Coordinates of C-alpha atoms in Angstrom, one line a residue:
M10 CA 128.4 130.4 107.6
P11 CA 129.8 131.2 104.1
G12 CA 130.7 128.1 102.2
T13 CA 128.7 125.6 104.2
L14 CA 126.2 123.4 102.4
P15 CA 122.5 124.1 102.9
A16 CA 121.0 122.1 105.8
L17 CA 117.6 121.8 104.2
S18 CA 116.6 120.6 100.7
A19 CA 114.1 122.4 98.6
A20 CA 111.5 119.8 99.4
Q21 CA 112.0 120.3 103.1
I22 CA 111.6 124.0 102.8
D23 CA 108.4 123.5 100.8
A24 CA 107.2 121.1 103.5
F25 CA 108.0 123.8 106.1
I26 CA 105.8 126.3 104.3
T27 CA 102.9 123.8 103.9
D28 CA 103.1 121.8 107.1
G29 CA 104.7 124.4 109.5
F30 CA 107.7 122.4 110.6
V31 CA 110.8 120.5 109.5
R32 CA 112.7 117.8 111.4
I33 CA 116.5 117.9 111.4
D34 CA 118.2 114.6 112.4
N35 CA 121.6 114.8 114.0
A36 CA 121.2 118.5 114.4
F37 CA 123.6 118.4 117.3
P38 CA 125.9 115.6 118.6
R39 CA 124.5 113.0 121.0
E40 CA 127.5 113.7 123.2
L41 CA 126.2 117.2 123.8
A42 CA 122.8 115.8 124.6
D43 CA 124.4 113.4 127.2
Q44 CA 126.4 116.2 128.8
G45 CA 123.4 118.5 128.9
R46 CA 121.2 115.9 130.3
A47 CA 123.6 115.3 133.2
I48 CA 123.3 119.0 134.1
L49 CA 119.6 118.9 133.8
W50 CA 119.3 115.8 136.0
A51 CA 121.2 117.6 138.7
A52 CA 119.0 120.7 138.4
T53 CA 115.8 118.6 138.9
G54 CA 117.0 117.3 142.3
C55 CA 115.9 113.8 141.2
N56 CA 118.0 110.7 141.1
P57 CA 118.1 109.3 137.5
H58 CA 118.6 105.8 138.9
D59 CA 115.7 105.9 141.4
P60 CA 112.2 106.4 140.0
A61 CA 110.9 106.8 143.5
T62 CA 112.4 110.3 143.4
W63 CA 110.3 111.2 140.3
T64 CA 107.4 112.5 142.3
Q65 CA 106.1 115.2 139.8
P66 CA 104.8 114.7 136.2
V67 CA 106.8 117.8 135.1
V68 CA 109.7 119.8 136.5
R69 CA 110.3 123.1 134.7
L70 CA 113.9 124.3 134.6
G71 CA 115.1 127.7 133.6
D72 CA 117.5 129.0 131.0
F73 CA 120.8 127.1 130.6
P74 CA 123.9 128.9 129.2
Q75 CA 126.5 126.1 129.8
P76 CA 128.7 125.0 126.9
P77 CA 126.7 121.9 125.9
F78 CA 123.6 124.0 125.4
R79 CA 125.4 126.9 123.7
E80 CA 127.1 124.4 121.3
A81 CA 123.9 122.5 120.6
V82 CA 121.9 125.5 119.5
N83 CA 124.8 126.9 117.4
T84 CA 125.9 124.0 115.2
P85 CA 126.8 124.8 111.5
A86 CA 123.8 122.7 110.3
L87 CA 121.4 124.7 112.5
H88 CA 122.9 128.0 111.6
A89 CA 122.5 127.1 107.9
A90 CA 118.9 126.1 108.6
Y91 CA 118.1 129.4 110.4
D92 CA 119.5 131.2 107.4
Q93 CA 117.4 129.2 105.0
L94 CA 114.1 129.6 107.0
V95 CA 114.4 133.1 108.5
G96 CA 117.0 134.7 106.2
I97 CA 120.7 135.6 106.5
G98 CA 121.1 138.4 109.0
R99 CA 117.5 138.3 110.0
W100 CA 117.9 136.3 113.3
L101 CA 119.8 136.7 116.5
P102 CA 122.3 134.0 117.7
R103 CA 121.4 132.3 121.0
G104 CA 123.8 132.0 123.9
S105 CA 121.7 129.5 125.8
L106 CA 118.7 127.2 125.6
G107 CA 115.4 128.2 127.2
T108 CA 113.0 126.5 129.5
F109 CA 113.2 122.7 129.8
P110 CA 109.9 121.1 130.8
V111 CA 111.3 117.8 132.0
R112 CA 108.5 115.2 131.8
F113 CA 108.5 112.1 134.0
P114 CA 106.4 108.9 133.5
S115 CA 103.2 109.6 135.5
P116 CA 99.5 108.9 135.3
T117 CA 98.9 112.5 136.6
D118 CA 97.9 115.2 134.2
A119 CA 100.2 118.1 134.7
G120 CA 97.5 120.5 133.6
D121 CA 99.6 121.9 130.8
T122 CA 98.6 119.7 127.9
G123 CA 96.2 122.0 126.0
W124 CA 96.7 123.1 122.4
H125 CA 98.3 126.6 122.0
V126 CA 100.6 128.8 120.1
D127 CA 103.6 130.4 121.9
A128 CA 102.8 134.1 122.5
S129 CA 105.7 136.4 121.7
F130 CA 104.9 139.8 123.2
G131 CA 102.8 141.4 125.9
H132 CA 104.7 139.4 128.5
D133 CA 104.5 142.3 131.0
S134 CA 100.9 141.2 131.8
P135 CA 100.8 138.9 134.9
D136 CA 98.1 136.8 133.2
F137 CA 99.6 134.7 130.5
L138 CA 96.3 134.5 128.7
D139 CA 96.8 138.2 127.9
W140 CA 100.1 137.5 126.1
R141 CA 99.8 138.2 122.4
V142 CA 100.8 137.2 118.9
N143 CA 100.4 139.3 115.7
V144 CA 100.5 138.5 112.0
L145 CA 104.2 139.6 111.7
S146 CA 105.1 137.3 114.6
R147 CA 106.6 140.2 116.7
G148 CA 109.4 138.9 118.9
R149 CA 109.6 135.4 117.4
A150 CA 111.1 134.0 114.2
L151 CA 110.9 130.3 115.0
L152 CA 109.7 127.9 117.6
M153 CA 112.4 125.3 118.1
L154 CA 112.2 121.9 119.8
F155 CA 115.5 120.3 120.9
L156 CA 115.4 116.7 122.0
F157 CA 118.0 116.0 124.7
S158 CA 116.7 112.5 125.2
D159 CA 115.4 109.8 122.9
V160 CA 111.7 110.4 122.5
G161 CA 109.3 107.6 121.3
E162 CA 105.6 107.7 120.9
D163 CA 105.0 106.8 124.6
D164 CA 107.5 109.3 125.9
A165 CA 105.2 112.4 125.9
P166 CA 106.2 113.6 122.5
T167 CA 104.9 117.1 121.7
R168 CA 101.8 117.0 119.4
I169 CA 101.7 119.2 116.3
R170 CA 98.7 120.3 114.3
V171 CA 100.1 120.0 110.8
G172 CA 99.3 123.1 108.7
S173 CA 97.7 125.0 111.6
H174 CA 100.1 127.9 111.2
L175 CA 98.2 128.8 108.0
E176 CA 94.9 129.0 109.8
V177 CA 96.5 131.0 112.6
A178 CA 98.0 133.5 110.1
R179 CA 94.5 134.1 108.6
Y180 CA 93.0 134.5 112.0
L181 CA 95.7 137.1 113.1
A182 CA 95.7 139.2 109.9
P183 CA 92.6 141.3 110.6
A184 CA 94.0 142.3 114.0
G185 CA 97.0 144.0 112.5
E186 CA 100.0 145.0 114.6
A187 CA 98.1 144.7 117.9
G188 CA 97.5 141.1 117.2
R189 CA 95.4 138.8 119.4
S190 CA 95.8 137.4 122.9
L191 CA 95.7 133.8 123.9
R192 CA 92.4 134.6 125.6
D193 CA 91.0 135.8 122.3
M194 CA 92.1 132.6 120.7
I195 CA 90.4 130.4 123.3
T196 CA 87.2 132.4 122.9
D197 CA 87.2 132.8 119.1
R198 CA 88.7 129.4 118.1
P199 CA 88.0 126.8 120.9
D200 CA 88.9 124.1 118.3
W201 CA 92.4 125.6 118.3
F202 CA 92.6 125.6 114.5
G203 CA 92.1 121.9 114.1
T204 CA 93.4 120.6 110.8
G205 CA 92.6 116.9 111.1
L206 CA 96.3 116.2 110.8
E207 CA 98.6 115.5 113.7
A208 CA 102.4 114.8 114.0
L209 CA 104.5 113.7 117.0
V210 CA 107.8 115.2 117.9
T211 CA 109.8 112.0 118.2
G212 CA 113.4 111.1 117.5
P213 CA 116.7 110.3 119.1
A214 CA 118.6 112.8 121.2
G215 CA 120.2 115.4 118.9
T216 CA 117.0 115.8 116.8
V217 CA 115.7 119.3 116.4
Y218 CA 112.3 120.4 115.0
L219 CA 112.2 123.9 113.6
C220 CA 108.7 125.2 113.5
H221 CA 106.8 128.2 112.2
P222 CA 106.0 130.5 115.1
F223 CA 102.3 130.1 114.5
L224 CA 102.3 126.3 114.7
V225 CA 99.7 125.0 117.1
H226 CA 101.1 122.3 119.5
A227 CA 100.5 120.6 122.8
A228 CA 102.2 118.6 125.4
Q229 CA 100.8 115.2 126.6
K230 CA 101.1 112.7 129.5
H231 CA 104.2 110.6 129.7
R232 CA 103.2 106.9 129.2
G233 CA 106.7 105.5 128.8
K234 CA 109.5 104.7 131.1
Q235 CA 112.4 107.1 130.3
V236 CA 112.3 110.7 131.4
K237 CA 111.9 113.2 128.6
F238 CA 114.3 116.2 128.2
M239 CA 113.4 118.8 125.6
A240 CA 114.2 122.5 125.2
Q241 CA 111.7 124.8 123.5
P242 CA 113.4 128.1 122.9
P243 CA 112.4 130.7 120.4
L244 CA 114.7 131.9 117.6
L245 CA 114.5 135.7 118.0
P246 CA 114.3 137.9 114.9
N247 CA 116.8 140.7 114.1
G248 CA 114.0 143.1 113.2
P249 CA 110.3 142.5 112.3
L250 CA 109.2 140.0 109.7
E251 CA 107.8 141.5 106.5
I252 CA 105.0 140.2 104.2
D253 CA 105.2 143.1 101.7
R254 CA 108.9 143.3 100.8
A255 CA 109.9 145.7 98.0
D256 CA 112.7 143.4 97.0
G257 CA 110.5 140.2 97.0
E258 CA 113.2 138.4 99.1
Y259 CA 110.9 136.6 101.4
S260 CA 112.0 134.0 103.9
P261 CA 110.0 130.7 104.1
V262 CA 108.6 131.9 107.4
E263 CA 107.2 135.0 105.6
L264 CA 106.2 133.0 102.6
A265 CA 104.0 130.7 104.7
I266 CA 102.1 133.8 106.0
R267 CA 101.7 135.1 102.5
V268 CA 100.5 131.8 101.2
A269 CA 97.9 131.7 104.0
L270 CA 96.6 135.2 103.3
D271 CA 96.6 134.7 99.5
S272 CA 94.5 131.5 99.9
Q273 CA 91.7 133.1 102.0

């Protein structure tokens, strides 16, 4: 929005380029998180006051366009951050929030806790391991993590491999526009671009992590007591990313890719 103050400092943008993510506190009001969580609880079919009804480690819920979700993803602070990280006019507004993997306290491994990047095209294949990513991040400008509940270290916080987006960019570059599949990555990089550095997506409800689309991340078991509600939608690009712009007006998302390729 014209006239609004930048959401992110220069230091935060530099950290996004280097680390692959930035945390925004109070990105949307706790009241919206509370309203959204009530809708999500109803959709799970579970009783929030009766842990005996929490029989699965994860319940996956579909897209939610209700007002609390639309408002949460479109706050002025977040719009300003999208502009700063992706570029003004280079992203598409969202009218909803995507899939919610609602995680319940459970000793059971849900089988979805492996390291990965989110594939952004090739979704017509019935086997998700054939879904693809390319060096221009076709179909995805950001990975976004919206906390709709308070998330501490025991509450199944998403794990992040700090700086892994740079390794992924270098891996994808030789494959050009066709990119590589998740199956390729498992075969070629079974270490999943380990950097030796890990961060946890924790914070109070209303916290948002904006991540480079190549950032390697993973879920984990829930060892706490409170159910975790988090959305993980993409921010879609309004046109392809570019890493060879004639005007030199690169976004931080594009700069991170350039930094990775220049340092090979």
